[in-house]
Short mmCIF file of C-alpha atoms in Angstrom, two decimals:
data_model
loop_
_atom_site.label_atom_id
_atom_site.label_comp_id
_atom_site.label_asym_id
_atom_site.label_seq_id
_atom_site.Cartn_x
_atom_site.Cartn_y
_atom_site.Cartn_z
CA UNK G 22 128.63 118.51 97.28
CA UNK G 23 126.31 116.69 94.88
CA UNK G 24 126.57 112.92 94.66
CA UNK G 25 125.47 113.07 91.03
CA UNK G 26 123.91 115.45 88.47
CA UNK G 27 121.69 114.57 85.55
CA UNK G 28 120.62 116.94 82.77
CA UNK G 29 117.83 116.21 80.27
CA UNK G 30 118.42 112.48 80.27
CA UNK G 31 116.17 110.09 78.38
CA UNK G 32 116.03 106.40 77.66
CA UNK G 33 114.73 104.71 74.51
CA UNK G 34 114.49 100.96 73.97
CA UNK G 35 115.99 99.24 70.93
CA UNK G 36 112.52 99.03 69.31
CA UNK G 37 112.19 102.81 69.47
CA UNK G 38 109.82 103.05 72.46
CA UNK G 39 110.71 105.90 74.81
CA UNK G 40 110.63 105.07 78.53
CA UNK G 41 111.22 108.63 79.75
CA UNK G 42 112.82 111.85 78.50
CA UNK G 43 114.11 115.24 79.67
CA UNK G 44 114.78 114.15 83.27
CA UNK G 45 117.00 116.48 85.27
CA UNK G 46 117.93 116.02 88.93
CA UNK G 47 120.69 116.55 91.46
CA UNK G 48 121.31 114.32 94.47
CA UNK G 49 122.55 116.61 97.22
CA UNK G 50 120.86 114.77 100.11
CA UNK G 51 122.26 111.55 101.57
CA UNK G 52 118.97 109.67 101.70
CA UNK G 53 116.67 109.81 98.64
CA UNK G 54 113.58 107.70 98.06
CA UNK G 55 112.64 107.00 94.42
CA UNK G 56 109.01 105.95 93.93
CA UNK G 57 106.66 105.39 91.00
CA UNK G 58 104.32 102.86 89.49
CA UNK G 59 105.52 99.48 88.31
CA UNK G 60 107.14 99.63 84.88
CA UNK G 61 107.65 103.40 84.91
CA UNK G 62 111.45 103.00 84.68
CA UNK G 63 112.79 103.44 88.23
CA UNK G 64 115.43 100.70 88.00
CA UNK G 65 116.69 101.90 84.62
CA UNK G 66 116.80 105.49 85.84
CA UNK G 67 118.83 104.48 88.90
CA UNK G 68 121.26 102.51 86.72
CA UNK G 69 121.72 105.61 84.53
CA UNK G 70 122.23 107.89 87.53
CA UNK G 71 124.91 105.57 88.94
CA UNK G 72 126.68 105.40 85.58
CA UNK G 73 126.10 101.67 85.21
CA UNK G 74 124.33 102.20 81.87
CA UNK G 75 124.33 105.16 79.49
CA UNK G 76 121.25 107.29 78.75
CA UNK G 77 119.92 107.55 75.22
CA UNK G 78 120.11 111.32 75.56
CA UNK G 79 121.37 113.87 78.06
CA UNK G 80 124.36 113.86 80.42
CA UNK G 81 125.07 112.40 83.84
CA UNK G 82 127.85 113.21 86.28
CA UNK G 83 127.97 109.84 88.05
CA UNK G 84 129.75 108.91 91.30
CA UNK G 85 133.09 107.18 90.95
CA UNK G 86 132.30 104.50 93.53
CA UNK G 87 128.87 102.91 93.82
CA UNK G 88 127.19 99.62 94.68
CA UNK G 89 123.78 98.32 93.58
CA UNK G 90 121.42 95.85 95.21
CA UNK G 91 118.55 94.58 93.06
CA UNK G 92 116.11 91.72 93.50
CA UNK G 93 116.52 90.79 89.84
CA UNK G 94 120.18 90.00 90.40
CA UNK G 95 119.33 87.67 93.26
CA UNK G 96 117.61 85.36 90.78
CA UNK G 97 120.82 85.26 88.72
CA UNK G 98 122.78 83.85 91.62
CA UNK G 99 125.75 81.69 90.83
CA UNK G 100 124.14 78.43 91.94
CA UNK G 101 126.60 76.29 93.83
CA UNK G 102 128.50 79.16 95.47
CA UNK G 103 129.17 78.91 99.17
CA UNK G 104 128.59 81.87 101.47
CA UNK G 105 132.36 82.40 101.67
CA UNK G 106 132.65 82.40 97.87
CA UNK G 107 129.75 84.82 97.51
CA UNK G 108 131.43 87.15 100.04
CA UNK G 109 134.75 86.69 98.21
CA UNK G 110 136.44 85.50 101.42
CA UNK G 111 137.02 81.89 100.38
CA UNK G 112 140.62 82.50 99.32
CA UNK G 113 141.50 83.79 102.80
CA UNK G 114 139.71 80.89 104.50
CA UNK G 115 141.55 78.50 102.19
CA UNK G 116 144.90 80.09 103.13
CA UNK G 117 144.05 79.82 106.83
CA UNK G 118 143.27 76.12 106.35
CA UNK G 119 146.67 75.50 104.74
CA UNK G 120 148.51 77.30 107.55
CA UNK G 121 146.53 75.35 110.16
CA UNK G 122 147.63 72.16 108.40
CA UNK G 123 151.26 73.20 108.84
CA UNK G 124 152.09 74.87 105.52
CA UNK G 125 154.63 77.71 105.77
CA UNK G 126 154.46 78.92 102.17
CA UNK G 127 154.79 82.69 102.00
CA UNK G 128 151.84 83.06 99.61
CA UNK G 129 149.39 81.90 102.29
CA UNK G 130 150.63 84.54 104.72
CA UNK G 131 150.35 87.22 102.03
CA UNK G 132 146.74 86.22 101.32
CA UNK G 133 145.82 86.18 105.02
CA UNK G 134 147.51 89.51 105.74
CA UNK G 135 145.77 90.75 108.93
CA UNK G 136 142.71 88.49 108.69
CA UNK G 137 143.78 85.80 111.11
CA UNK G 138 140.45 85.87 112.94
CA UNK G 139 138.35 85.89 109.78
CA UNK G 140 136.83 82.42 110.19
CA UNK G 141 135.60 82.91 113.76
CA UNK G 142 134.49 86.48 113.05
CA UNK G 143 132.59 85.44 109.91
CA UNK G 144 130.83 82.64 111.77
CA UNK G 145 129.77 85.11 114.47
CA UNK G 146 128.57 87.65 111.87
CA UNK G 147 126.51 85.01 110.08
CA UNK G 148 124.94 83.89 113.36
CA UNK G 149 124.09 87.53 114.19
CA UNK G 150 122.39 87.80 110.78
CA UNK G 151 120.25 84.78 111.57
CA UNK G 152 122.03 82.69 108.92
CA UNK G 153 123.69 79.28 109.18
CA UNK G 154 127.03 80.08 110.90
CA UNK G 155 129.04 78.07 108.41
CA UNK G 156 130.93 79.82 105.57
CA UNK G 157 130.81 76.64 103.47
CA UNK G 158 126.98 76.65 103.47
CA UNK G 159 125.54 76.83 99.92
CA UNK G 160 123.78 80.07 98.99
CA UNK G 161 121.09 78.29 97.01
CA UNK G 162 120.03 76.46 100.16
CA UNK G 163 119.24 79.74 101.92
CA UNK G 164 115.66 81.02 101.89
CA UNK G 165 114.87 84.09 99.80
CA UNK G 166 114.85 86.27 102.91
CA UNK G 167 118.09 84.82 104.24
CA UNK G 168 119.96 85.42 101.02
CA UNK G 169 118.52 88.93 100.69
CA UNK G 170 119.92 89.73 104.13
CA UNK G 171 123.32 88.27 103.22
CA UNK G 172 123.42 90.26 99.96
CA UNK G 173 122.50 93.49 101.75
CA UNK G 174 125.09 92.88 104.49
CA UNK G 175 127.76 92.43 101.80
CA UNK G 176 126.89 95.77 100.24
CA UNK G 177 126.68 97.69 103.50
CA UNK G 178 130.24 96.55 104.29
CA UNK G 179 131.54 98.00 101.03
CA UNK G 180 132.90 101.54 101.11
CA UNK G 181 130.65 102.88 98.37
CA UNK G 182 130.06 106.59 97.81
CA UNK G 183 126.55 105.74 96.61
CA UNK G 184 124.50 102.66 97.48
CA UNK G 185 121.42 101.98 95.35
CA UNK G 186 118.88 99.74 97.06
CA UNK G 187 116.20 98.46 94.69
CA UNK G 188 113.33 96.91 96.69
CA UNK G 189 115.61 95.77 99.55
CA UNK G 190 112.81 94.79 101.97
CA UNK G 191 111.25 92.16 99.69
CA UNK G 192 111.34 88.72 101.35
CA UNK G 193 112.53 90.17 104.67
CA UNK G 194 110.70 89.29 107.89
CA UNK G 195 110.01 92.03 110.44
CA UNK G 196 113.21 91.40 112.39
CA UNK G 197 115.29 91.56 109.23
CA UNK G 198 113.55 94.74 108.09
CA UNK G 199 114.41 96.48 111.36
CA UNK G 200 118.01 95.35 110.85
CA UNK G 201 117.87 96.86 107.35
CA UNK G 202 116.64 100.20 108.71
CA UNK G 203 119.38 100.26 111.33
CA UNK G 204 122.00 99.40 108.68
CA UNK G 205 120.74 102.20 106.44
CA UNK G 206 120.95 104.69 109.31
CA UNK G 207 124.60 103.89 110.14
CA UNK G 208 125.81 103.57 106.53
CA UNK G 209 128.27 106.40 105.88
CA UNK G 210 127.64 106.79 102.14
CA UNK G 211 124.63 108.13 100.27
CA UNK G 212 121.62 105.89 99.61
CA UNK G 213 119.19 106.00 96.70
CA UNK G 214 116.28 103.85 97.86
CA UNK G 215 113.81 102.42 95.33
CA UNK G 216 110.95 101.06 97.36
CA UNK G 217 107.20 100.81 97.96
CA UNK G 218 107.71 100.23 101.69
CA UNK G 219 106.32 103.16 103.69
CA UNK G 220 108.44 102.39 106.74
CA UNK G 221 111.67 102.46 104.73
CA UNK G 222 110.60 105.54 102.77
CA UNK G 223 110.03 107.41 106.02
CA UNK G 224 113.78 107.12 106.68
CA UNK G 225 114.73 109.35 103.72
CA UNK G 226 115.16 113.12 103.43
CA UNK G 227 113.58 113.58 100.01
CA UNK G 228 111.10 111.73 97.79
CA UNK G 229 111.51 111.63 94.01
CA UNK G 230 108.42 110.50 92.13
CA UNK G 231 108.87 109.23 88.58
CA UNK G 232 105.72 109.31 86.46
CA UNK G 233 104.63 109.79 82.87
CA UNK G 234 104.91 113.55 83.42
CA UNK G 235 108.56 113.40 84.53
CA UNK G 236 110.39 113.50 87.86
CA UNK G 237 108.88 115.48 90.72
CA UNK G 238 110.77 116.23 93.94
CA UNK G 239 109.12 116.37 97.38
CA UNK G 240 111.31 117.77 100.15
CA UNK G 241 110.64 115.29 102.94
CA UNK G 242 109.92 111.66 103.79
CA UNK G 243 106.98 109.56 102.59
CA UNK G 244 104.52 110.97 105.13
CA UNK G 245 105.33 114.47 103.84
CA UNK G 246 104.91 113.26 100.26
CA UNK G 247 101.47 111.82 101.12
CA UNK G 248 100.31 115.14 102.54
CA UNK G 249 101.61 117.03 99.50
CA UNK G 250 99.99 114.50 97.18
CA UNK G 251 96.62 115.12 98.81
CA UNK G 252 97.02 118.89 98.49
CA UNK G 253 98.00 118.54 94.82
CA UNK G 254 95.07 116.22 94.10
CA UNK G 255 92.64 118.73 95.64
CA UNK G 256 94.23 121.57 93.66
CA UNK G 257 94.00 119.67 90.36
CA UNK G 258 90.36 118.75 91.01
CA UNK G 259 89.47 122.42 91.69
CA UNK G 260 91.31 123.60 88.56
CA UNK G 261 89.50 121.02 86.41
CA UNK G 262 86.13 122.11 87.84
CA UNK G 263 87.01 125.74 87.08
CA UNK G 264 88.08 124.89 83.51
CA UNK G 265 84.86 123.00 82.95
CA UNK G 266 82.89 126.01 84.18
CA UNK G 267 84.84 128.34 81.86
CA UNK G 268 84.19 126.04 78.90
CA UNK G 269 80.46 126.09 79.60
CA UNK G 270 80.49 129.89 79.93
CA UNK G 271 82.45 130.19 76.68
CA UNK G 272 79.99 127.92 74.86
CA UNK G 273 77.06 129.94 76.23
CA UNK G 274 78.70 133.24 75.17
CA UNK G 275 79.39 131.85 71.69
CA UNK G 276 75.76 130.83 71.35
CA UNK G 277 74.62 134.30 72.46
CA UNK G 278 76.92 135.95 69.89
CA UNK G 279 75.47 133.76 67.14
CA UNK G 280 71.90 134.57 68.21
CA UNK G 281 72.67 138.32 68.29
CA UNK G 282 74.27 138.12 64.86
CA UNK G 283 71.20 136.31 63.54
CA UNK G 284 68.91 139.00 65.05
CA UNK G 285 70.97 141.79 63.46
CA UNK G 286 70.94 140.00 60.12
CA UNK G 287 67.17 139.60 60.31
CA UNK G 288 66.77 143.32 61.12
CA UNK G 289 69.06 144.27 58.22
CA UNK G 290 67.10 142.09 55.81
CA UNK G 291 63.87 143.72 56.98
CA UNK G 292 65.29 147.20 56.31
CA UNK G 293 66.55 146.05 52.91
CA UNK G 294 63.07 144.87 51.95
CA UNK G 295 61.50 148.17 53.07
CA UNK G 296 64.10 150.19 51.13
CA UNK G 297 64.33 152.72 53.96
CA UNK G 298 68.16 152.56 54.01
CA UNK G 299 70.65 152.93 51.18
CA UNK G 300 71.93 149.70 49.68
CA UNK G 301 75.59 150.72 50.12
CA UNK G 302 75.05 151.50 53.81
CA UNK G 303 73.25 148.21 54.40
CA UNK G 304 76.06 146.26 52.69
CA UNK G 305 78.63 148.02 54.86
CA UNK G 306 76.63 147.24 58.01
CA UNK G 307 76.35 143.57 56.95
CA UNK G 308 80.10 143.30 56.29
CA UNK G 309 80.88 144.90 59.64
CA UNK G 310 78.55 142.50 61.49
CA UNK G 311 80.03 139.47 59.74
CA UNK G 312 83.60 140.59 60.56
CA UNK G 313 82.62 141.20 64.16
CA UNK G 314 81.08 137.72 64.48
CA UNK G 315 84.10 136.17 62.79
CA UNK G 316 86.52 137.92 65.17
CA UNK G 317 84.51 136.90 68.22
CA UNK G 318 84.37 133.31 66.93
CA UNK G 319 88.14 133.26 66.43
CA UNK G 320 88.73 134.62 69.95
CA UNK G 321 86.31 132.06 71.40
CA UNK G 322 88.07 129.24 69.54
CA UNK G 323 91.49 130.41 70.78
CA UNK G 324 90.23 130.53 74.37
CA UNK G 325 88.59 127.12 73.98
CA UNK G 326 91.82 125.62 72.58
CA UNK G 327 93.78 127.10 75.49
CA UNK G 328 91.32 125.64 78.00
CA UNK G 329 91.44 122.21 76.33
CA UNK G 330 95.23 122.25 76.36
CA UNK G 331 95.28 123.15 80.06
CA UNK G 332 92.66 120.47 80.74
CA UNK G 333 94.83 117.84 79.05
CA UNK G 334 97.85 118.90 81.12
CA UNK G 335 95.89 118.65 84.37
CA UNK G 336 94.32 115.35 83.38
CA UNK G 337 97.79 113.96 82.67
CA UNK G 338 98.92 115.09 86.12
CA UNK G 339 95.77 113.64 87.65
CA UNK G 340 96.49 110.29 85.97
CA UNK G 341 99.53 110.00 88.23
CA UNK G 342 97.17 109.53 91.18
CA UNK G 343 94.49 107.43 89.46
CA UNK G 344 93.91 103.97 90.88
CA UNK G 345 94.02 100.89 88.73
CA UNK G 346 91.42 98.15 88.97
CA UNK G 347 91.88 94.49 89.73
CA UNK G 348 88.75 92.41 89.20
CA UNK G 349 88.72 88.71 90.03
CA UNK G 350 86.47 85.99 88.70
CA UNK G 351 82.92 86.22 90.09
CA UNK G 352 82.22 82.47 90.25
CA UNK G 353 80.42 81.67 93.51
CA UNK G 354 81.61 78.96 95.89
CA UNK G 355 78.56 77.08 97.13
CA UNK G 356 80.09 74.96 99.91
CA UNK G 357 83.02 75.03 102.27
CA UNK G 358 84.55 71.56 102.06
CA UNK G 359 87.90 70.25 103.20
CA UNK G 360 90.44 70.39 100.37
CA UNK G 361 93.64 69.32 102.15
CA UNK G 362 94.91 67.36 105.11
CA UNK G 363 98.60 67.27 106.02
CA UNK G 364 100.26 65.39 108.85
CA UNK G 365 104.01 65.07 108.50
CA UNK G 366 107.44 66.68 108.35
CA UNK G 367 108.76 69.03 105.68
CA UNK G 368 111.83 68.26 103.60
CA UNK G 369 113.38 71.67 104.47
CA UNK G 370 112.96 74.27 107.21
CA UNK G 371 111.33 73.30 110.47
CA UNK G 372 111.75 69.66 111.50
CA UNK G 373 108.64 69.75 113.68
CA UNK G 374 105.66 67.54 112.94
CA UNK G 375 103.04 69.65 111.13
CA UNK G 376 99.29 69.14 111.17
CA UNK G 377 97.17 71.28 108.86
CA UNK G 378 93.67 71.20 107.36
CA UNK G 379 92.47 73.56 104.63
CA UNK G 380 88.87 74.24 103.59
CA UNK G 381 87.77 75.60 100.22
CA UNK G 382 86.80 79.04 101.54
CA UNK G 383 89.66 79.48 104.02
CA UNK G 384 91.63 82.71 103.76
CA UNK G 385 94.76 82.11 105.78
CA UNK G 386 97.80 84.25 106.57
CA UNK G 387 101.04 82.32 107.10
CA UNK G 388 103.83 84.28 108.73
CA UNK G 389 107.16 83.44 110.34
CA UNK G 390 110.89 84.19 110.27
CA UNK G 391 113.03 83.69 107.18
CA UNK G 392 114.20 80.11 106.72
CA UNK G 393 111.51 78.38 108.78
CA UNK G 394 110.02 76.60 105.74
CA UNK G 395 107.02 78.70 104.62
CA UNK G 396 107.87 78.40 100.91
CA UNK G 397 108.65 74.71 101.39
CA UNK G 398 105.19 74.19 102.89
CA UNK G 399 103.51 75.85 99.88
CA UNK G 400 105.57 73.77 97.45
CA UNK G 401 104.59 70.64 99.37
CA UNK G 402 100.89 71.54 99.27
CA UNK G 403 101.13 72.16 95.51
CA UNK G 404 102.78 68.79 94.93
CA UNK G 405 106.16 70.19 93.88
CA UNK G 406 107.92 68.74 96.96
CA UNK G 407 107.32 65.65 99.06
CA UNK G 408 107.22 65.34 102.83
CA UNK G 409 110.28 63.83 104.45
CA UNK G 410 107.80 61.72 106.39
CA UNK G 411 104.03 61.62 106.89
CA UNK G 412 101.04 62.01 104.59
CA UNK G 413 99.28 64.74 102.63
CA UNK G 414 95.97 64.34 100.80
CA UNK G 415 94.09 66.81 98.59
CA UNK G 416 90.58 66.87 97.12
CA UNK G 417 90.73 70.09 95.11
CA UNK G 418 92.78 71.98 92.57
CA UNK G 419 95.58 74.19 93.91
CA UNK G 420 97.19 77.08 92.06
CA UNK G 421 100.69 77.95 93.29
CA UNK G 422 102.31 81.35 92.77
CA UNK G 423 105.97 81.05 93.77
CA UNK G 424 108.47 83.83 94.46
CA UNK G 425 110.12 83.39 91.05
CA UNK G 426 106.78 83.54 89.15
CA UNK G 427 107.47 80.38 87.18
CA UNK G 428 103.82 80.41 86.08
CA UNK G 429 104.85 83.07 83.55
CA UNK G 430 106.49 82.02 80.28
CA UNK G 431 109.18 84.65 79.72
CA UNK G 432 109.19 84.02 75.95
CA UNK G 433 105.47 84.79 75.55
CA UNK G 434 103.63 88.10 75.48
CA UNK G 435 101.47 89.42 78.31
CA UNK G 436 98.31 88.58 76.35
CA UNK G 437 99.51 85.09 75.38
CA UNK G 438 100.47 84.28 78.97
CA UNK G 439 97.03 85.28 80.22
CA UNK G 440 95.10 83.39 77.52
CA UNK G 441 97.33 80.31 77.93
CA UNK G 442 96.21 79.81 81.53
CA UNK G 443 92.73 81.35 81.51
CA UNK G 444 90.73 79.35 78.99
CA UNK G 445 87.45 80.56 77.53
CA UNK G 446 88.35 84.27 77.37
CA UNK G 447 88.09 86.13 74.09
CA UNK G 448 90.95 88.44 73.21
CA UNK G 449 88.65 91.42 73.82
CA UNK G 450 87.69 90.32 77.34
CA UNK G 451 91.30 89.36 78.13
CA UNK G 452 92.51 92.80 77.07
CA UNK G 453 89.82 94.43 79.22
CA UNK G 454 91.07 92.50 82.28
CA UNK G 455 94.70 93.34 81.51
CA UNK G 456 93.93 97.02 80.91
CA UNK G 457 92.53 97.24 84.43
CA UNK G 458 96.03 96.69 85.81
CA UNK G 459 97.83 98.99 83.39
CA UNK G 460 98.49 96.68 80.41
CA UNK G 461 96.86 98.94 77.83
CA UNK G 462 97.12 99.10 74.06
CA UNK G 463 100.27 97.54 72.65
CA UNK G 464 101.55 96.81 76.18
CA UNK G 465 99.73 93.45 76.00
CA UNK G 466 102.16 92.41 73.24
CA UNK G 467 105.25 93.00 75.39
CA UNK G 468 107.27 89.88 76.10
CA UNK G 469 107.18 88.89 79.76
CA UNK G 470 110.97 88.99 80.01
CA UNK G 471 110.87 92.76 79.42
CA UNK G 472 108.43 93.45 82.29
CA UNK G 473 109.44 94.93 85.62
CA UNK G 474 109.15 92.84 88.78
CA UNK G 475 105.93 94.57 89.76
CA UNK G 476 104.39 94.11 86.31
CA UNK G 477 105.19 90.39 86.43
CA UNK G 478 103.50 90.10 89.83
CA UNK G 479 100.39 91.81 88.43
CA UNK G 480 100.27 89.49 85.42
CA UNK G 481 100.77 86.40 87.59
CA UNK G 482 98.02 87.46 90.01
CA UNK G 483 95.64 88.14 87.14
CA UNK G 484 96.34 84.63 85.83
CA UNK G 485 95.82 82.78 89.12
CA UNK G 486 92.78 84.82 90.15
CA UNK G 487 90.92 84.36 86.86
CA UNK G 488 90.89 80.58 86.67
CA UNK G 489 87.20 79.83 85.90
CA UNK G 490 86.95 77.21 88.68
CA UNK G 491 88.58 79.46 91.28
CA UNK G 492 91.16 77.05 92.70
CA UNK G 493 92.60 77.31 96.19
CA UNK G 494 95.46 79.82 95.84
CA UNK G 495 98.92 79.29 97.35
CA UNK G 496 100.52 82.74 97.33
CA UNK G 497 104.18 83.17 98.25
CA UNK G 498 104.71 86.88 99.02
CA UNK G 499 102.66 88.20 96.07
CA UNK G 500 102.96 91.75 97.43
CA UNK G 501 106.70 91.86 96.73
CA UNK G 502 107.67 94.39 94.02
CA UNK G 503 104.17 95.93 93.92
CA UNK G 504 103.84 99.70 94.18
CA UNK G 505 101.76 100.99 97.08
CA UNK G 506 98.59 101.58 95.05
CA UNK G 507 98.79 98.17 93.38
CA UNK G 508 99.32 96.51 96.75
CA UNK G 509 96.08 98.01 98.05
CA UNK G 510 94.25 96.98 94.89
CA UNK G 511 95.53 93.40 95.17
CA UNK G 512 94.44 93.26 98.81
CA UNK G 513 90.92 94.33 97.80
CA UNK G 514 90.85 91.74 95.02
CA UNK G 515 91.86 88.93 97.41
CA UNK G 516 89.23 90.13 99.84
CA UNK G 517 86.61 89.78 97.08
CA UNK G 518 87.93 86.40 95.89
CA UNK G 519 85.23 83.76 96.33
CA UNK G 520 87.71 80.90 96.70
CA UNK G 521 90.25 80.31 99.44
CA UNK G 522 93.95 81.08 99.71
CA UNK G 523 97.02 80.54 101.85
CA UNK G 524 98.97 83.80 101.84
CA UNK G 525 102.62 84.12 102.86
CA UNK G 526 103.56 87.73 103.57
CA UNK G 527 105.52 89.69 106.15
CA UNK G 528 103.09 92.61 105.83
CA UNK G 529 100.35 92.05 108.42
CA UNK G 530 98.41 95.12 107.25
CA UNK G 531 98.32 93.74 103.70
CA UNK G 532 97.12 90.37 105.01
CA UNK G 533 94.39 92.04 107.07
CA UNK G 534 93.11 94.05 104.09
CA UNK G 535 93.17 90.86 102.00
CA UNK G 536 90.40 89.47 104.20
CA UNK G 537 92.30 86.74 106.04
CA UNK G 538 90.20 84.84 108.57
CA UNK G 539 92.97 82.79 110.19
CA UNK G 540 96.63 83.41 110.95
CA UNK G 541 99.28 80.76 111.48
CA UNK G 542 102.70 81.49 112.86
CA UNK G 543 105.39 79.14 111.60
CA UNK G 544 108.79 78.73 113.26
CA UNK G 545 111.24 75.96 114.01
CA UNK G 546 108.84 74.64 116.65
CA UNK G 547 106.09 74.10 114.06
CA UNK G 548 102.74 75.71 113.22
CA UNK G 549 100.70 77.70 115.73
CA UNK G 550 97.16 78.86 114.98
CA UNK G 551 96.89 82.42 116.31
CA UNK G 552 93.42 83.52 115.10
CA UNK G 553 90.95 80.63 114.74
CA UNK G 554 87.48 80.97 113.22
CA UNK G 555 84.42 78.76 112.88
CA UNK G 556 83.73 76.87 109.66
CA UNK G 557 80.52 77.53 107.75
#
């Protein structure tokens, strides 16, 4: 039985721009992976398929019971809620407290029902999740990874017919990601997974790829999709080579027909001058030759139009696989000087004494479990937080890219945001840089608030990487939300970056491809240098 059916659905924004159209699909597998480039419309499509929002056109037979997890909603958290309130268990805990204090009111017993062990069980569950085992703990004091895990756990416990997971592995450390995979495997309902995480996508039965050409279904996991993508790329390349050859042959044949017609016309004119043939016969021969050339020209033009149409179709399909470009500023760093010295204790996270030196060309990977204080360390280095004790001194400019991308002004356009931070760029050069990461044409005039999570990451990275003086970058999980191709492009750009950076990410492969020279492991015991290197 199908979980949902969609027929010819489309979505158009209020300003008249069409996001996608004529999408038809049926979910008859229990694990589907939805992939596509940033901004292509995956989140909106999933919301339509679940029935949360209505399509602009077409029909959807949506499931009656569904639950959605999205990273965007995590940023809208009701600040001040406790874990118990977020889990909607606070009323039961409150009733238990009244009974423990001696109250015998019937309403408390009705609220508790069979949940007499809720408090102890909830504390144990939170501890198993690696969270503070206290239901009264405030959600906004959890790290991004800790709250993500709590939010996912809440949804896995719901009896939903369909669970939509939109980028669920963002912010999760490796232990938490393995927990996520295990939770997905034991979940009894269907899962529509929107992700760029290969490991997660290899858990599904079918891959749906959304692109500018529509929705394409691949019957297998991500590894199968990759193999089919390669085969399709090779096939498109061969077809384009063949079309190009046919166009050249057609042009050559057209030229030969013109030359033959010119030769016949010259011969006819010669006969006309000699007077050896009757004028009526010569006129008939001329008319016949002209008609023949006209017919051949029309046939050639029809064939050429057909070839051009097919070429456009294949080029559009090929564009689905084209890589974007991410160029960073080419300013050269001439020396490798110390830019920071820290000796002290963080305000949040680990309570260990930290000692850290940074040099202007250092490319450092900082990893560690959720909640240990990685983001706190970056905020401290950027000057946004103070140490609880100790000293920190800097001799250079730092550029901090936080998880919430506060560097971006949501009320400004893509182009205005870029020009605001990157001085000295003409509009033409700014648009060239933005076009390299997919912000083409009128896309540069989109307001930042309308961008997808991945598009915002791209814009933020373009801003911080194009500062003319190439500051030391503090990057807090910049690979979150990025599609797989964009992630590889960003890694190459960081590898080429002439300045230094401190990169927080749970993806060791991404860190390696970004050109990191040192790795620090951070936990509640402090900082441990795992891969040292010599200074220049």
